[in-house]
mmCIF file of C-alpha atoms in Angstrom:
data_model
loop_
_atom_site.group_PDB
_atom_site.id
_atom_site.type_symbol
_atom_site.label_atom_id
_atom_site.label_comp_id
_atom_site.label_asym_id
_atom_site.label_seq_id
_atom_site.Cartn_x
_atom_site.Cartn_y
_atom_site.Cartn_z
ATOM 1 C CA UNK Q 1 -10.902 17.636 37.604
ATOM 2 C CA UNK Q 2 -7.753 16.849 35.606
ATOM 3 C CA UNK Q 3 -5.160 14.183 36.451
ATOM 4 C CA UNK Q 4 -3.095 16.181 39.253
ATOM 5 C CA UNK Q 5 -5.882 17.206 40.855
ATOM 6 C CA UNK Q 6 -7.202 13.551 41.284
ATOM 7 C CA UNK Q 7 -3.892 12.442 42.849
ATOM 8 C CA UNK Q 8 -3.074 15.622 44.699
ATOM 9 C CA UNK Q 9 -3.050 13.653 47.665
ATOM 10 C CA UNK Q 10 -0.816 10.815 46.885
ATOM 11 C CA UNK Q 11 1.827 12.207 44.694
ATOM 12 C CA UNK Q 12 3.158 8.212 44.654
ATOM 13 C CA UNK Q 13 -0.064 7.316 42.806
ATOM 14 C CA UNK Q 14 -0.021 9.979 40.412
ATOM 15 C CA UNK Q 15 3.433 9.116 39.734
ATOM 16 C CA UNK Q 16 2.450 5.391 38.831
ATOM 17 C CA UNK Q 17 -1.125 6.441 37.164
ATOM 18 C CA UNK Q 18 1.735 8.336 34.858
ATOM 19 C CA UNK Q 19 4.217 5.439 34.296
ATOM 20 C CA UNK Q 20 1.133 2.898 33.630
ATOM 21 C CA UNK Q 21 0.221 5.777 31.217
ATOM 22 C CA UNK Q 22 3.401 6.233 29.271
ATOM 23 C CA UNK Q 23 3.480 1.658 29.467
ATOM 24 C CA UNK Q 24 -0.163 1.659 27.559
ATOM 25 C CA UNK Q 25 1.498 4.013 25.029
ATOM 26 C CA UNK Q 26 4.028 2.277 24.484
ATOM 27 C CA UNK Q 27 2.545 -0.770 24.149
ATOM 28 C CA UNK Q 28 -0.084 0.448 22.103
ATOM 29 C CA UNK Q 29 2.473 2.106 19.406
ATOM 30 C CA UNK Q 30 4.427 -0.863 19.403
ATOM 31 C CA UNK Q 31 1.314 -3.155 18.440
ATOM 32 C CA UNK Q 32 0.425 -0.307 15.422
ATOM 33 C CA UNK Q 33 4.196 -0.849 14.573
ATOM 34 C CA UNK Q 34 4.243 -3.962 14.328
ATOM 35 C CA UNK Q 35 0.892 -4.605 12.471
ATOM 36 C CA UNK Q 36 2.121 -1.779 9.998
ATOM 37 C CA UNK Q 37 5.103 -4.181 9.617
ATOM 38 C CA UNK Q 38 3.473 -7.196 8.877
ATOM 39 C CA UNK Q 39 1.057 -5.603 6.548
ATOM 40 C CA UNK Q 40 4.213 -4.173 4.928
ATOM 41 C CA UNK Q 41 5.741 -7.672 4.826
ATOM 42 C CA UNK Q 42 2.825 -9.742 3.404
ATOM 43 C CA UNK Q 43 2.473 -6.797 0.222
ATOM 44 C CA UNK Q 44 6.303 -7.593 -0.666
ATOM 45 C CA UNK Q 45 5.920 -11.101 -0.106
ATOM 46 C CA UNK Q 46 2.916 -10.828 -2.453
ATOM 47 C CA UNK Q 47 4.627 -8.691 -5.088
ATOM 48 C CA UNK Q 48 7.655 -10.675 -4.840
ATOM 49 C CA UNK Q 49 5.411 -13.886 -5.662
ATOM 50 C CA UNK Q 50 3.601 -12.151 -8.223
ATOM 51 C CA UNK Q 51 6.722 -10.525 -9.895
ATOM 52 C CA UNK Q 52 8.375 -14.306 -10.118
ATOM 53 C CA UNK Q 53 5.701 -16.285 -11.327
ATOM 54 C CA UNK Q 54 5.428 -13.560 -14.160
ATOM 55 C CA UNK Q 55 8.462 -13.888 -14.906
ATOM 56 C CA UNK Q 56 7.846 -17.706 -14.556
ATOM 57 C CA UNK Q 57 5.240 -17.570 -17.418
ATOM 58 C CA UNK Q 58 7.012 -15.063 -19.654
ATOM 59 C CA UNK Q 59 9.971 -17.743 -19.485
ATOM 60 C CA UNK Q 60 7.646 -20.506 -20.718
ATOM 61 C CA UNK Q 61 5.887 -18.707 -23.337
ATOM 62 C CA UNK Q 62 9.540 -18.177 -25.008
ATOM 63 C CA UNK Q 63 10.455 -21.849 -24.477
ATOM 64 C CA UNK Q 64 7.137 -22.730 -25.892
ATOM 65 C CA UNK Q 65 7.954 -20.031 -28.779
ATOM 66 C CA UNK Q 66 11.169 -21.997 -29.117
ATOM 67 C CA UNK Q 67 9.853 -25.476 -29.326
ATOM 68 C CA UNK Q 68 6.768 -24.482 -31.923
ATOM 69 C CA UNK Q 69 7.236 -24.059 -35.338
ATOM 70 C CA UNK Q 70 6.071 -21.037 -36.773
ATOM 71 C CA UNK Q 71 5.794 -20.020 -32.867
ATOM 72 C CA UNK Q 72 6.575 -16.532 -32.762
ATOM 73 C CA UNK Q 73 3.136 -15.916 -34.272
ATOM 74 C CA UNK Q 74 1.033 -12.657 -33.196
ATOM 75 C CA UNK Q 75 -0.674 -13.336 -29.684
ATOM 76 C CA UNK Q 76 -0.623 -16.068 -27.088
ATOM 77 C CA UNK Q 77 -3.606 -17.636 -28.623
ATOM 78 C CA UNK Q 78 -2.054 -18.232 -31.756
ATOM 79 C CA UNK Q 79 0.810 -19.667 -30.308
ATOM 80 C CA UNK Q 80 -1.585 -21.937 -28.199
ATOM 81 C CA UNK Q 81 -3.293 -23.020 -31.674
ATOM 82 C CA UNK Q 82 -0.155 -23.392 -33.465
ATOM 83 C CA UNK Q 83 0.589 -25.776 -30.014
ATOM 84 C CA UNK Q 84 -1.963 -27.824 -30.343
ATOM 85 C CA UNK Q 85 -1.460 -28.572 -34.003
ATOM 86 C CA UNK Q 86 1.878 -29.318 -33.165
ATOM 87 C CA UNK Q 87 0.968 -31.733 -30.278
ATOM 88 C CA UNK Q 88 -1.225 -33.679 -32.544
ATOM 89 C CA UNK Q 89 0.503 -33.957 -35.591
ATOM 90 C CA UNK Q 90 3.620 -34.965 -33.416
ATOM 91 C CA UNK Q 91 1.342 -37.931 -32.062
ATOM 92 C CA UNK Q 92 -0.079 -38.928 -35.787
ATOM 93 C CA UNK Q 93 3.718 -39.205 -36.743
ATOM 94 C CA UNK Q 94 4.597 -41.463 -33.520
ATOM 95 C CA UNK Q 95 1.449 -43.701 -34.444
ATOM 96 C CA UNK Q 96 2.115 -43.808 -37.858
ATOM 97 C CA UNK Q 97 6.044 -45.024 -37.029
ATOM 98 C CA UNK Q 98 4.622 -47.909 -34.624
ATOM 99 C CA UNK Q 99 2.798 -48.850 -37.481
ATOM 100 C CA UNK Q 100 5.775 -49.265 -39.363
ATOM 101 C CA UNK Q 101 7.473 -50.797 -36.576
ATOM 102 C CA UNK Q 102 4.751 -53.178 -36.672
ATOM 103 C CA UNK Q 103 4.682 -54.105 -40.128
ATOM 104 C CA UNK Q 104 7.990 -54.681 -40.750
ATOM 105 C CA UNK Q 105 9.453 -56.885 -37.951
ATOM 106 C CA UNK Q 106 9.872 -60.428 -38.408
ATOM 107 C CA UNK Q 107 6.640 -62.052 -36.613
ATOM 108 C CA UNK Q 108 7.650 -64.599 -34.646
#
C-alpha cells in the first residue's frame, strides 16, 4: 500500500502528508548543510591557527638567531645550547660589573 493509496480518500491529507514530507527534507538537508559548514569552518580556523603560530615560531627562532652569537649554528638544539651559554655568561658579566660598582664607590 503506497502513499496514494493510503490517502485515496482524502486527497487534502495526502496533499499535506506531501508538504510535511518535502518540510522534513528540507529541514533535514539544511541541518547536514549546516553541520558540513561548521565542520568546514572549525578545520580553517584550525589551519589558520596552526599556519600563524608556525609562522610565529619560525619568526622567533630568527630573532633568537639574530640575538645569539654564533646563532646560525646547525639545528634548533644547538642554537638552544649556544642560548643558554649566552644567557649565563651575559649574567656572570652583569655580576661581575656590580662588583665593580661595588668596589669602587665612595662608601659613605
Amino acid at each position: 500500500m503506497g502513499p496514494s493509496e493510503r490517502y485515496s480518500v482524502c486527497p487534502a491529507l495526502a496533499c499535506k502528508a506531501e508538504a510535511r514530507r518535502r518540510q522534513q527534507w528540507r529541514e533535514r538537508s539544511r541541518s547536514i548543510f549546516q553541520k558540513h559548514r561548521r565542520i568546514a569552518l572549525k578545520k580553517f580556523a584550525i589551519s589558520r591557527s596552526s599556519k600563524r603560530s608556525n609562522n610565529g615560531v619560525k619568526r622567533k627562532i630568527k630573532t633568537l638567531q639574530k640575538l645569539v652569537p654564533n646563532g646560525k649554528s646547525n639545528g634548533l638544539e644547538a642554537l638552544f645550547t649556544e642560548a643558554a651559554d649566552y644567557i649565563k655568561c651575559l649574567q656572570i658579566k652583569v655580576n661581575v660589573m656590580k662588583l665593580m660598582v661595588n668596589l669602587l664607590s665612595p662608601s659613605d
